[in-house]
Amino acid sequence: MENRITPSSFLSNLAQFYNCQITWWGEEKIYGTVVSDDYSEVKGLVPDQIHLKRLLYYRHPLVINKGRHHLCSDCIEAEGCRCTQEIFIPVEISQKSAGVLWRFLGSSPVDTASWLKSAIDFSQIAAFLESEQKEHLQGEFFRQVAEFFGELHGEGVILFDDQDKIIYQNEKAKELNLYQRFLEYKETPLEQNYGKATKLNLVLDKNNPLPAYLRHYYYSDRYLGKTLMTHQSGLKTKNVDFLTPRKSINFQNIISTNPQMLKAISTAHIVAMTDSTVLLRGESGTGKEMFARAIHKESLRKDGPFIAINCAAIPENLLESELFGYEEGSFTGAKKGGKLGKLELANNGTIFLDEIGDMPLALQAKLLRVLQNKNIERVGGTKQIPINARIITATHRNLEEMIKENKFREDLFYRINVIPIKIPPLKERPEDIELLLNYFIRKYCILLNKNFMTFTYEAMEMLKSYSWPGNVRELENAVEYSVAITKTDEIGIENLSNQFQSTMAERQSLQIMPKQTAHEIDREQLRSLLEQFGQTTDGKREIARNLGISLATLYRWIKKYKL
Ligand SMILES: Nc1ncnc2c1ncn2[C@@H]1O[C@H](COP(=O)(O)OP(=O)(O)OP(=O)(O)O)[C@@H](O)[C@H]1O
């Protein structure tokens, strides 16, 4: 389609805007490298494909400071390397590598953090466009970019089409009366300027200037429209959580590649549209509440309330009135006018009963009646109040065992267990650990306004071999802690929280550190490894990784053994 903007055309605009080099890669080959006009430092430096492949192994953004990153110690190109810092942001489409944003830096100082944050998020937009909106038209594309950009930087944004008609303006632009100020602008003629932005000194009021940038967009040579964006904050990135936009959870926020998890997500997705009662089962911290929220968000009740109540966290004597509400004067201390219960509050929405296994037996009977009759009676009341709430329950307990011990009502179990969904603990889905670590590192670098960080190889290995009894919650907390206390771009073992330090001590005492096994390898073993993994750089890298040694050491051994 002629007027479709591809991610790569968009990225070339981005390269101009952020004054950098961007490399676009797909299907194992480099499609193109775009370099902004002013970016002279490393102009023409085409990334080496072996290097690219090696970086792509990480599947997450990396900031590599020359000589300080562990990748440099392995790098066969290290000696002739021309950059002081390299920023690498892979873009994945349907979990396949599709491209990278790649920035080499020479010696000039730049605001890496804000560049990175913007670039990462733009790359997500590009990926989104490619994957979901094959026939994306210019208006919608620009609208999304502008909305995103405005939110990212807290600036006013207006989009014009190729006929200079406004197709979108954000709230901030309206607030600043930006369009009017633009119409009043007379200083210099506004020529279409390929790639570069024109700076305009608009006037907010008598004493206040309103700097803004006007940028024209093209696809091939076709003029598509322009954006006008204020520049009040100097393009500092706002501290917003991009990962959970508008604070609502949907299924995309549940990160996993584990087949069982994907099955659970797909079941939840399918049943979301029905009104069936769902029972979520899984250990604490596995994401049961996230599932409940996502089901609500995808259901026809999404505009109604989502009310959560944790049956284990509320004292037994209060739980009943919390759930069912009470009438005025029903007990000492009852509020004047009575109080609505959570079930009533959830009317036309969803109620999430967390830790249902901890509900006292008497209340279980009362809840069963709600499920059967679809109405409630407040504490101290006599009236039957009709309730229209979807019920989602969750527990980490073995309800079948509890039934045998007469601690849970069998009839209630059958009522709530209409759609059971099991969420596996993290130790049963080791492939998710690295994925989640990278997801949360990005989240917390943004939230804590830090430069982008990565884990060192050793730290990553340690985190991957940990059993995570507290599941994703524990992992998220661990990442937050490490990001908060780390002052460099890399999180090493010394920056992990205490539980990992003790794991490390145990390992050392057991002498199973991978580096120690590495010394035991002889010529014959190395030869058979080379046969197994192959003589390619990737094969050797894999061997080095398995042995816990650097690639450089492996090359030394190969030389020494004359292999
Ligand atoms: N797959 C996931 N992807 C992203 N974040 C997750 C995932 N699973 C859990 N989390 C995060 O982990 C934390 C705990 O999740 P949640 O509260 O949903 O777990 P839970 O099973 O309901 O725990 P509990 O039973 O202790 O209430 C939350 O901060 C949530 O955002």
Coordinates of C-alpha atoms and ligand atoms in Angstrom, one line a residue:
M1 CA 0.0 0.0 0.0
E2 CA 1.5 3.2 -1.1
N3 CA 0.8 5.4 1.9
R4 CA 1.7 2.8 4.5
I5 CA 4.5 3.8 6.7
T6 CA 6.8 0.9 7.5
P7 CA 8.7 0.6 10.7
S8 CA 11.9 1.2 8.8
S9 CA 10.7 4.4 7.2
F10 CA 9.6 5.5 10.6
L11 CA 13.0 4.6 12.1
S12 CA 14.8 6.7 9.6
N13 CA 12.8 9.7 10.8
L14 CA 13.7 8.6 14.3
A15 CA 17.4 8.5 13.5
Q16 CA 17.2 12.1 12.4
F17 CA 15.2 13.1 15.4
Y18 CA 17.5 11.5 17.9
N19 CA 20.7 12.2 16.0
C20 CA 21.9 8.7 15.9
Q21 CA 22.5 5.6 13.8
I22 CA 19.8 3.0 13.6
T23 CA 20.3 -0.4 12.1
W24 CA 17.4 -2.4 10.9
W25 CA 17.8 -6.1 10.9
G26 CA 15.5 -8.9 10.0
E27 CA 15.6 -12.6 9.0
E28 CA 19.2 -12.7 9.9
K29 CA 20.3 -10.0 7.6
I30 CA 20.9 -6.3 7.8
Y31 CA 18.2 -4.4 5.8
G32 CA 19.6 -1.0 6.4
T33 CA 21.4 1.4 8.5
V34 CA 20.2 5.0 8.8
V35 CA 22.4 7.7 10.1
S36 CA 21.2 11.2 10.9
D37 CA 22.9 14.0 9.0
D38 CA 24.6 15.4 12.0
Y39 CA 25.8 12.1 13.4
S40 CA 29.3 12.1 12.0
E41 CA 31.2 10.4 14.8
V42 CA 30.8 6.8 13.6
K43 CA 29.2 7.5 10.3
G44 CA 29.3 4.5 8.0
L45 CA 30.2 2.0 10.7
V46 CA 28.2 -1.0 9.6
P47 CA 27.7 -3.4 12.4
D48 CA 29.4 -6.7 12.1
Q49 CA 26.8 -9.5 11.8
I50 CA 28.5 -11.8 14.2
H51 CA 28.5 -9.1 16.7
L52 CA 24.8 -8.5 16.0
K53 CA 23.9 -12.1 16.4
R54 CA 25.8 -12.3 19.6
L55 CA 23.9 -9.3 20.9
L56 CA 20.6 -10.7 19.7
Y57 CA 21.2 -13.7 22.0
Y58 CA 20.3 -11.3 24.8
R59 CA 16.9 -10.4 23.4
H60 CA 16.7 -7.3 25.6
P61 CA 18.2 -3.8 25.5
L62 CA 21.9 -3.5 26.4
V63 CA 24.1 -0.6 27.2
I64 CA 27.7 -1.6 26.6
N65 CA 30.4 0.7 27.9
K66 CA 33.7 -0.1 26.3
G67 CA 35.9 -2.3 28.3
R68 CA 33.5 -2.4 31.3
H69 CA 30.9 -4.8 30.0
H70 CA 31.5 -8.5 30.2
L71 CA 30.8 -8.8 26.5
C72 CA 33.9 -6.7 25.8
S73 CA 36.1 -9.2 27.5
D74 CA 34.8 -11.9 25.2
C75 CA 34.9 -9.8 22.1
I76 CA 37.3 -10.8 19.3
E77 CA 36.8 -7.3 17.8
A78 CA 37.7 -5.5 21.0
E79 CA 41.1 -4.2 19.9
G80 CA 40.0 -2.2 16.9
C81 CA 36.7 -1.1 18.5
R82 CA 35.8 2.5 17.7
C83 CA 33.0 3.3 20.0
T84 CA 32.9 4.2 23.7
Q85 CA 29.4 3.2 24.2
E86 CA 27.0 1.1 22.4
I87 CA 23.3 0.9 22.9
F88 CA 21.4 -2.0 21.5
I89 CA 17.7 -2.4 21.5
P90 CA 16.2 -5.5 19.9
V91 CA 12.7 -5.3 18.5
E92 CA 10.8 -8.5 18.6
I93 CA 7.8 -9.3 16.5
S94 CA 5.8 -12.4 17.5
Q95 CA 8.8 -13.4 19.6
K96 CA 11.1 -13.4 16.6
S97 CA 13.9 -10.9 16.2
A98 CA 12.9 -8.3 13.7
G99 CA 15.2 -5.4 14.0
V100 CA 17.5 -3.5 16.3
L101 CA 17.9 0.1 17.2
W102 CA 21.6 0.5 17.5
R103 CA 23.5 3.5 18.6
F104 CA 27.3 3.8 18.7
L105 CA 28.8 6.6 20.6
G106 CA 32.1 8.2 20.2
S107 CA 33.2 10.7 22.8
S108 CA 30.4 13.3 22.9
P109 CA 28.2 13.3 25.9
V110 CA 24.5 12.5 25.4
D111 CA 21.5 12.0 27.6
T112 CA 21.5 8.3 27.3
A113 CA 18.7 7.7 29.6
S114 CA 16.1 9.8 27.9
W115 CA 17.3 8.6 24.4
L116 CA 17.0 5.1 25.4
K117 CA 13.6 5.4 27.0
S118 CA 12.2 7.1 24.0
A119 CA 13.9 4.8 21.6
I120 CA 12.7 1.7 23.3
D121 CA 9.2 2.8 23.3
F122 CA 9.3 3.9 19.7
S123 CA 10.7 0.5 18.8
Q124 CA 7.7 -1.1 20.5
I125 CA 5.4 1.1 18.4
A126 CA 7.2 0.0 15.3
A127 CA 6.9 -3.6 16.3
F128 CA 3.3 -3.2 17.1
L129 CA 2.6 -1.7 13.7
E130 CA 4.4 -4.5 11.9
S131 CA 2.7 -7.2 13.8
E132 CA -0.8 -6.1 14.3
Q133 CA -1.6 -3.4 11.8
K134 CA -0.4 -4.7 8.5
E135 CA -2.4 -2.1 6.6
H136 CA -1.9 0.8 8.9
L137 CA -2.9 4.1 7.5
Q138 CA -1.0 7.2 8.1
G139 CA -3.6 9.0 10.3
E140 CA -3.9 6.3 12.8
F141 CA -0.2 5.7 12.8
F142 CA 0.6 9.3 13.5
R143 CA -2.1 9.6 16.1
Q144 CA -0.6 6.8 18.0
V145 CA 2.9 8.1 17.8
A146 CA 1.8 11.5 18.8
E147 CA -0.3 10.4 21.7
F148 CA 2.6 8.3 22.9
F149 CA 5.1 11.0 22.4
G150 CA 3.0 13.6 24.3
E151 CA 2.5 11.2 27.2
L152 CA 6.2 10.2 27.2
H153 CA 7.5 13.8 27.4
G154 CA 4.5 15.6 28.9
E155 CA 4.4 17.9 25.9
G156 CA 1.6 19.3 23.7
V157 CA 1.3 17.6 20.4
I158 CA -0.8 18.4 17.2
L159 CA -0.9 16.3 14.1
F160 CA -1.7 17.7 10.7
D161 CA -2.5 15.7 7.6
D162 CA -1.0 16.6 4.2
Q163 CA -3.7 19.2 3.7
D164 CA -2.8 20.9 7.0
K165 CA -6.0 19.7 8.7
I166 CA -5.7 18.7 12.3
I167 CA -6.1 15.0 12.7
Y168 CA -5.2 14.8 16.4
Q169 CA -4.2 16.9 19.3
N170 CA -3.6 15.8 22.8
E171 CA -5.0 17.3 26.0
K172 CA -1.8 19.2 26.8
A173 CA -2.0 20.9 23.3
K174 CA -5.6 22.0 24.0
E175 CA -4.6 23.2 27.5
L176 CA -1.8 25.4 26.0
N177 CA -4.1 26.6 23.1
L178 CA -1.3 25.4 20.9
Y179 CA -3.0 25.6 17.6
Q180 CA -4.0 29.2 18.1
R181 CA -0.4 30.1 19.1
F182 CA 0.8 28.3 16.0
L183 CA -1.6 30.3 13.7
E184 CA -0.3 33.5 15.3
Y185 CA 3.3 32.5 14.6
K186 CA 4.7 34.7 11.9
E187 CA 8.5 34.8 12.4
T188 CA 9.9 32.6 9.7
P189 CA 8.4 30.9 6.7
L190 CA 7.5 27.3 7.5
E191 CA 9.1 25.3 4.7
Q192 CA 8.8 21.6 4.5
N193 CA 12.1 20.3 5.8
Y194 CA 13.0 16.7 5.1
G195 CA 13.8 14.9 8.3
K196 CA 14.9 17.8 10.4
A197 CA 12.6 19.7 12.8
T198 CA 12.2 23.4 12.6
K199 CA 12.3 25.2 16.0
L200 CA 9.6 27.7 16.5
N201 CA 9.5 30.3 19.3
L202 CA 5.8 30.5 19.9
V203 CA 4.5 32.8 22.6
L204 CA 2.5 31.4 25.5
D205 CA 1.7 34.8 27.1
K206 CA 3.5 38.1 27.3
N207 CA 6.3 36.9 29.5
N208 CA 6.5 33.3 28.6
P209 CA 7.9 31.8 25.4
L210 CA 6.6 28.5 24.2
P211 CA 9.3 26.7 22.3
A212 CA 8.0 24.1 19.8
Y213 CA 9.2 21.9 17.0
L214 CA 7.6 21.4 13.7
R215 CA 8.4 18.3 11.8
H216 CA 7.3 17.1 8.4
Y217 CA 6.9 13.4 7.6
Y218 CA 7.4 11.6 4.4
Y219 CA 7.2 8.1 3.1
S220 CA 9.5 7.7 0.2
D221 CA 9.0 11.1 -1.4
R222 CA 5.4 11.5 -0.5
Y223 CA 4.5 14.2 2.0
L224 CA 2.3 12.7 4.7
G225 CA 1.7 15.5 7.2
K226 CA 3.4 17.2 10.0
T227 CA 3.6 17.3 13.8
L228 CA 3.9 20.3 16.1
M229 CA 5.2 19.5 19.5
T230 CA 6.1 21.8 22.4
H231 CA 9.5 21.6 23.9
Q232 CA 8.8 22.9 27.4
S233 CA 10.6 20.2 29.4
G234 CA 13.6 20.0 27.1
L235 CA 12.5 16.5 26.1
K236 CA 13.2 15.0 29.5
T237 CA 11.3 11.8 29.7
K238 CA 8.5 11.8 32.2
N239 CA 8.5 9.3 34.9
V240 CA 5.6 7.2 33.8
D241 CA 5.1 3.5 33.8
F242 CA 4.7 2.6 30.1
L243 CA 4.3 -1.0 30.9
T244 CA 0.9 -0.7 32.5
P245 CA -0.8 2.1 30.5
R246 CA -3.7 3.7 32.3
K247 CA -3.1 1.3 35.2
S248 CA -5.4 -1.3 33.8
I249 CA -4.2 -4.9 33.4
N250 CA -4.9 -6.9 30.4
F251 CA -3.6 -10.1 29.0
Q252 CA -0.6 -8.5 27.3
N253 CA 0.7 -7.5 30.7
I254 CA 1.0 -11.1 31.7
I255 CA 4.5 -12.0 30.6
S256 CA 5.3 -15.6 29.8
T257 CA 6.5 -18.0 27.0
N258 CA 5.7 -21.1 29.0
P259 CA 3.3 -23.4 27.2
Q260 CA 1.2 -24.1 30.3
M261 CA 1.0 -20.4 31.1
L262 CA 0.0 -19.7 27.5
K263 CA -2.7 -22.3 27.8
A264 CA -3.9 -20.7 31.0
I265 CA -3.9 -17.2 29.4
S266 CA -5.8 -18.5 26.4
T267 CA -8.4 -20.3 28.5
A268 CA -8.8 -17.1 30.6
H269 CA -9.2 -15.1 27.4
I270 CA -11.9 -17.4 26.0
V271 CA -13.9 -17.4 29.2
A272 CA -13.5 -13.7 29.8
M273 CA -16.5 -13.0 27.5
T274 CA -18.8 -15.4 29.4
D275 CA -20.1 -14.9 32.9
S276 CA -18.8 -18.2 34.2
T277 CA -17.3 -18.4 37.6
V278 CA -13.5 -18.9 37.4
L279 CA -11.3 -20.5 40.0
L280 CA -7.6 -19.5 39.7
R281 CA -5.2 -21.9 41.4
G282 CA -1.6 -21.2 42.0
E283 CA 1.0 -20.4 44.6
S284 CA 1.3 -16.9 46.1
G285 CA 2.8 -14.3 43.7
T286 CA 2.1 -16.3 40.5
G287 CA -0.2 -13.6 39.1
K288 CA -3.7 -14.8 40.1
E289 CA -4.9 -11.3 40.7
M290 CA -3.4 -10.2 37.4
F291 CA -5.4 -12.9 35.7
A292 CA -8.6 -11.9 37.5
R293 CA -8.1 -8.2 36.4
A294 CA -7.4 -9.2 32.8
I295 CA -10.5 -11.4 32.7
H296 CA -12.5 -8.4 33.9
K297 CA -10.9 -6.1 31.4
E298 CA -11.7 -8.4 28.5
S299 CA -15.3 -9.0 29.6
L300 CA -18.5 -7.3 28.8
R301 CA -18.4 -5.9 32.3
K302 CA -15.2 -4.0 31.7
D303 CA -16.8 -0.7 32.3
G304 CA -18.2 -1.9 35.6
P305 CA -16.2 -2.1 38.9
F306 CA -13.5 -4.6 39.7
I307 CA -13.6 -5.3 43.4
A308 CA -11.0 -7.4 45.1
I309 CA -11.2 -8.8 48.6
N310 CA -8.6 -11.0 50.3
C311 CA -10.4 -13.5 52.5
A312 CA -7.2 -14.3 54.4
A313 CA -6.3 -10.7 55.2
I314 CA -9.5 -9.7 56.9
P315 CA -10.3 -10.9 60.5
E316 CA -13.1 -13.5 60.5
N317 CA -15.6 -11.3 62.4
L318 CA -15.2 -8.5 59.9
L319 CA -15.2 -10.5 56.7
E320 CA -19.0 -11.0 56.7
S321 CA -19.8 -7.3 56.9
E322 CA -17.1 -6.5 54.4
L323 CA -18.6 -8.8 51.9
F324 CA -22.3 -8.4 52.6
G325 CA -22.5 -4.9 54.1
Y326 CA -24.6 -4.1 57.1
E327 CA -27.7 -2.1 58.1
E328 CA -27.5 0.9 60.5
G329 CA -27.4 -0.2 64.2
S330 CA -26.8 -3.9 63.3
F331 CA -23.9 -4.1 65.8
T332 CA -22.0 -1.9 68.2
G333 CA -19.7 0.4 66.2
A334 CA -21.8 0.1 63.0
K335 CA -21.7 3.3 61.0
K336 CA -24.8 5.5 60.7
G337 CA -26.6 4.7 57.5
G338 CA -25.1 1.3 57.3
K339 CA -22.4 0.2 54.8
L340 CA -22.4 -1.3 51.4
G341 CA -20.7 -4.7 51.1
K342 CA -18.1 -5.6 48.4
L343 CA -20.7 -7.8 46.7
E344 CA -23.0 -4.9 46.3
L345 CA -20.2 -2.6 45.2
A346 CA -19.3 -5.1 42.5
N347 CA -22.7 -4.8 41.0
N348 CA -22.5 -4.9 37.2
G349 CA -18.8 -5.7 37.5
T350 CA -16.6 -8.4 38.9
I351 CA -15.8 -9.5 42.4
F352 CA -12.5 -11.2 43.0
L353 CA -12.4 -13.4 46.1
D354 CA -8.8 -14.0 46.8
E355 CA -7.7 -16.8 49.2
I356 CA -11.2 -18.4 49.1
G357 CA -9.8 -21.4 50.9
D358 CA -9.4 -19.2 54.0
M359 CA -13.1 -18.3 54.2
P360 CA -14.8 -19.5 57.4
L361 CA -17.3 -22.3 56.9
A362 CA -20.3 -20.2 58.0
L363 CA -19.5 -17.6 55.4
Q364 CA -19.0 -20.3 52.8
A365 CA -22.6 -21.3 53.3
K366 CA -23.7 -17.7 52.9
L367 CA -21.7 -17.3 49.7
L368 CA -23.1 -20.4 48.3
R369 CA -26.6 -18.9 48.7
V370 CA -25.4 -15.8 46.8
L371 CA -24.2 -18.0 44.0
Q372 CA -27.5 -19.9 43.9
N373 CA -30.0 -17.1 44.4
K374 CA -28.1 -14.1 43.0
N375 CA -29.1 -11.9 45.9
I376 CA -27.7 -10.9 49.2
E377 CA -28.9 -10.0 52.7
R378 CA -27.0 -7.3 54.6
V379 CA -25.8 -8.1 58.1
G380 CA -28.7 -7.0 60.4
G381 CA -31.1 -6.7 57.4
T382 CA -34.0 -8.7 56.2
K383 CA -34.3 -7.4 52.6
Q384 CA -33.1 -9.5 49.7
I385 CA -31.0 -7.3 47.4
P386 CA -30.4 -8.6 43.9
I387 CA -26.7 -8.8 42.9
N388 CA -25.3 -9.0 39.4
A389 CA -21.6 -9.6 39.9
R390 CA -19.3 -12.0 38.2
I391 CA -17.4 -14.1 40.7
I392 CA -13.8 -15.0 40.3
T393 CA -12.1 -16.8 43.1
A394 CA -8.5 -17.8 43.8
T395 CA -6.6 -19.9 46.2
H396 CA -3.2 -21.5 46.7
R397 CA -4.7 -24.2 49.0
N398 CA -5.6 -27.7 48.1
L399 CA -9.4 -27.4 48.3
E400 CA -9.9 -31.1 47.6
E401 CA -7.9 -32.0 50.7
M402 CA -9.8 -29.4 52.7
I403 CA -13.1 -30.9 51.6
K404 CA -11.9 -34.3 53.0
E405 CA -11.0 -32.6 56.2
N406 CA -14.4 -30.8 56.3
K407 CA -12.7 -27.4 56.1
F408 CA -14.3 -26.5 52.8
R409 CA -17.8 -27.1 51.5
E410 CA -18.0 -29.5 48.7
D411 CA -21.1 -27.9 47.2
L412 CA -19.4 -24.5 47.2
F413 CA -16.4 -26.0 45.5
Y414 CA -18.5 -27.3 42.6
R415 CA -20.1 -23.9 42.3
I416 CA -16.8 -22.0 42.1
N417 CA -14.8 -24.6 40.2
V418 CA -16.8 -24.1 36.9
I419 CA -13.7 -22.9 35.0
P420 CA -10.5 -24.0 36.9
I421 CA -7.3 -22.3 35.7
K422 CA -4.0 -23.4 37.1
I423 CA -1.1 -21.0 37.1
P424 CA 2.2 -22.8 37.4
P425 CA 4.8 -21.6 39.9
L426 CA 8.0 -20.0 38.5
K427 CA 10.2 -22.9 39.3
E428 CA 8.1 -25.0 36.8
R429 CA 8.6 -22.4 34.1
P430 CA 12.3 -21.6 34.1
E431 CA 12.1 -20.1 30.6
D432 CA 10.1 -17.2 32.0
I433 CA 12.8 -16.2 34.6
E434 CA 15.1 -14.3 32.1
L435 CA 12.1 -12.9 30.3
L436 CA 10.6 -11.5 33.5
L437 CA 14.0 -10.2 34.8
N438 CA 14.4 -8.2 31.6
Y439 CA 10.8 -7.0 31.7
F440 CA 11.1 -5.7 35.2
I441 CA 14.6 -4.3 34.8
R442 CA 13.2 -2.1 32.1
K443 CA 10.2 -1.2 34.1
Y444 CA 12.2 -0.2 37.2
C445 CA 14.9 1.7 35.2
I446 CA 12.1 3.8 33.9
L447 CA 10.3 4.2 37.1
L448 CA 13.4 4.9 39.1
N449 CA 14.6 7.3 36.4
K450 CA 17.9 5.4 36.0
N451 CA 20.1 4.7 33.0
F452 CA 19.3 1.5 31.4
M453 CA 21.0 -1.5 33.1
T454 CA 21.7 -5.1 32.4
F455 CA 22.6 -8.1 34.6
T456 CA 26.1 -9.4 34.3
Y457 CA 26.4 -12.9 33.0
E458 CA 27.1 -14.3 36.5
A459 CA 24.2 -12.4 38.1
M460 CA 21.9 -13.6 35.4
E461 CA 23.0 -17.2 35.9
M462 CA 22.5 -17.0 39.6
L463 CA 19.1 -15.5 39.3
K464 CA 18.1 -18.2 36.8
S465 CA 19.2 -21.0 39.1
Y466 CA 17.3 -19.6 42.1
S467 CA 14.1 -21.4 43.0
W468 CA 11.9 -18.3 43.5
P469 CA 9.6 -19.5 46.3
G470 CA 7.8 -16.2 46.3
N471 CA 7.3 -16.5 42.5
V472 CA 7.0 -13.4 40.3
R473 CA 6.3 -11.1 43.2
E474 CA 9.7 -12.0 44.7
L475 CA 11.4 -11.7 41.4
E476 CA 9.9 -8.3 40.8
N477 CA 11.0 -7.1 44.2
A478 CA 14.5 -8.4 43.7
V479 CA 14.8 -6.5 40.4
E480 CA 13.5 -3.3 42.0
Y481 CA 16.0 -3.6 44.8
S482 CA 18.9 -4.2 42.5
V483 CA 18.0 -1.4 40.1
A484 CA 17.6 1.0 43.1
I485 CA 21.0 0.2 44.7
T486 CA 23.1 -0.1 41.5
K487 CA 25.1 2.9 40.5
T488 CA 26.5 1.6 37.3
D489 CA 24.9 0.2 34.1
E490 CA 25.5 -3.3 35.2
I491 CA 24.0 -5.3 38.0
G492 CA 26.5 -7.7 39.4
I493 CA 26.2 -10.4 42.0
E494 CA 27.2 -7.9 44.7
N495 CA 24.1 -5.9 43.9
L496 CA 21.7 -8.7 44.3
S497 CA 19.6 -8.9 47.5
N498 CA 20.6 -11.0 50.5
Q499 CA 18.9 -14.3 49.5
F500 CA 21.2 -14.5 46.5
Q501 CA 24.3 -13.7 48.5
S502 CA 23.6 -16.8 50.7
T503 CA 22.9 -18.9 47.6
M504 CA 26.3 -17.8 46.3
A505 CA 28.0 -18.7 49.6
E506 CA 26.5 -22.2 49.5
R507 CA 27.6 -22.7 45.9
Q508 CA 31.1 -21.7 46.8
S509 CA 31.3 -24.1 49.7
L510 CA 30.0 -26.9 47.4
Q511 CA 32.6 -25.9 44.9
I512 CA 30.2 -26.1 42.0
M513 CA 31.0 -22.7 40.5
P514 CA 31.1 -23.3 36.8
K515 CA 34.5 -21.6 36.5
Q516 CA 36.0 -24.3 38.6
T517 CA 34.8 -27.2 36.5
A518 CA 36.3 -25.4 33.5
H519 CA 39.8 -26.2 34.6
E520 CA 39.2 -29.9 34.4
I521 CA 38.6 -30.0 30.7
D522 CA 41.3 -31.8 28.7
R523 CA 42.1 -31.9 25.0
E524 CA 39.8 -34.8 24.3
Q525 CA 36.8 -33.3 26.0
L526 CA 37.3 -30.0 24.2
R527 CA 37.6 -31.7 20.9
S528 CA 34.3 -33.6 21.4
L529 CA 32.6 -30.4 22.5
L530 CA 33.8 -28.7 19.3
E531 CA 32.3 -31.6 17.4
Q532 CA 29.1 -31.4 19.2
F533 CA 28.6 -27.6 19.0
G534 CA 30.5 -26.9 15.9
Q535 CA 33.5 -24.8 15.0
T536 CA 31.4 -21.7 14.3
T537 CA 31.7 -18.6 16.5
D538 CA 28.2 -19.3 17.7
G539 CA 29.1 -22.9 18.6
K540 CA 32.2 -21.7 20.4
R541 CA 30.3 -19.1 22.3
E542 CA 27.8 -21.8 23.4
I543 CA 30.7 -24.0 24.6
A544 CA 32.2 -21.1 26.5
R545 CA 28.9 -20.3 28.1
N546 CA 28.4 -23.9 29.2
L547 CA 31.9 -24.0 30.6
G548 CA 31.5 -20.7 32.3
I549 CA 34.6 -19.3 30.7
S550 CA 35.1 -16.3 28.4
L551 CA 35.3 -16.8 24.6
A552 CA 38.8 -15.4 24.7
T553 CA 39.8 -18.2 27.1
L554 CA 38.2 -20.8 24.9
Y555 CA 40.2 -19.5 21.9
R556 CA 43.4 -19.7 24.0
W557 CA 42.6 -23.3 24.9
I558 CA 41.9 -24.2 21.3
K559 CA 45.2 -22.7 20.3
K560 CA 47.0 -24.4 23.2
Y561 CA 45.5 -27.8 22.2
K562 CA 46.1 -27.1 18.6
L563 CA 42.4 -27.9 17.8
Ligands
LIG1 N1 3.4 -13.2 34.3 C1 3.5 -12.0 34.9 N2 4.0 -11.0 34.2 C2 4.2 -9.8 34.8 N3 4.0 -9.5 36.1 C3 3.6 -10.5 36.8 C4 3.3 -11.8 36.3 N4 2.9 -12.6 37.3 C5 2.9 -11.8 38.4 N5 3.3 -10.6 38.2 C6 3.5 -9.5 39.1 O1 3.8 -10.1 40.4 C7 3.1 -9.5 41.4 C8 2.2 -10.5 42.1 O2 1.1 -10.8 41.3 P1 -0.4 -11.1 41.8 O3 -0.7 -10.2 43.0 O4 -1.3 -11.2 40.7 O5 -0.1 -12.6 42.4 P2 -1.1 -13.5 43.2 O6 -1.0 -14.9 42.7 O7 -2.5 -12.9 43.2 O8 -0.5 -13.4 44.7 P3 -1.2 -13.7 46.1 O9 -1.9 -15.0 46.0 O10 -0.1 -13.6 47.0 O11 -2.2 -12.6 46.2 C9 2.4 -8.3 40.9 O12 3.1 -7.2 41.0 C10 2.2 -8.6 39.4 O13 2.2 -7.5 38.7

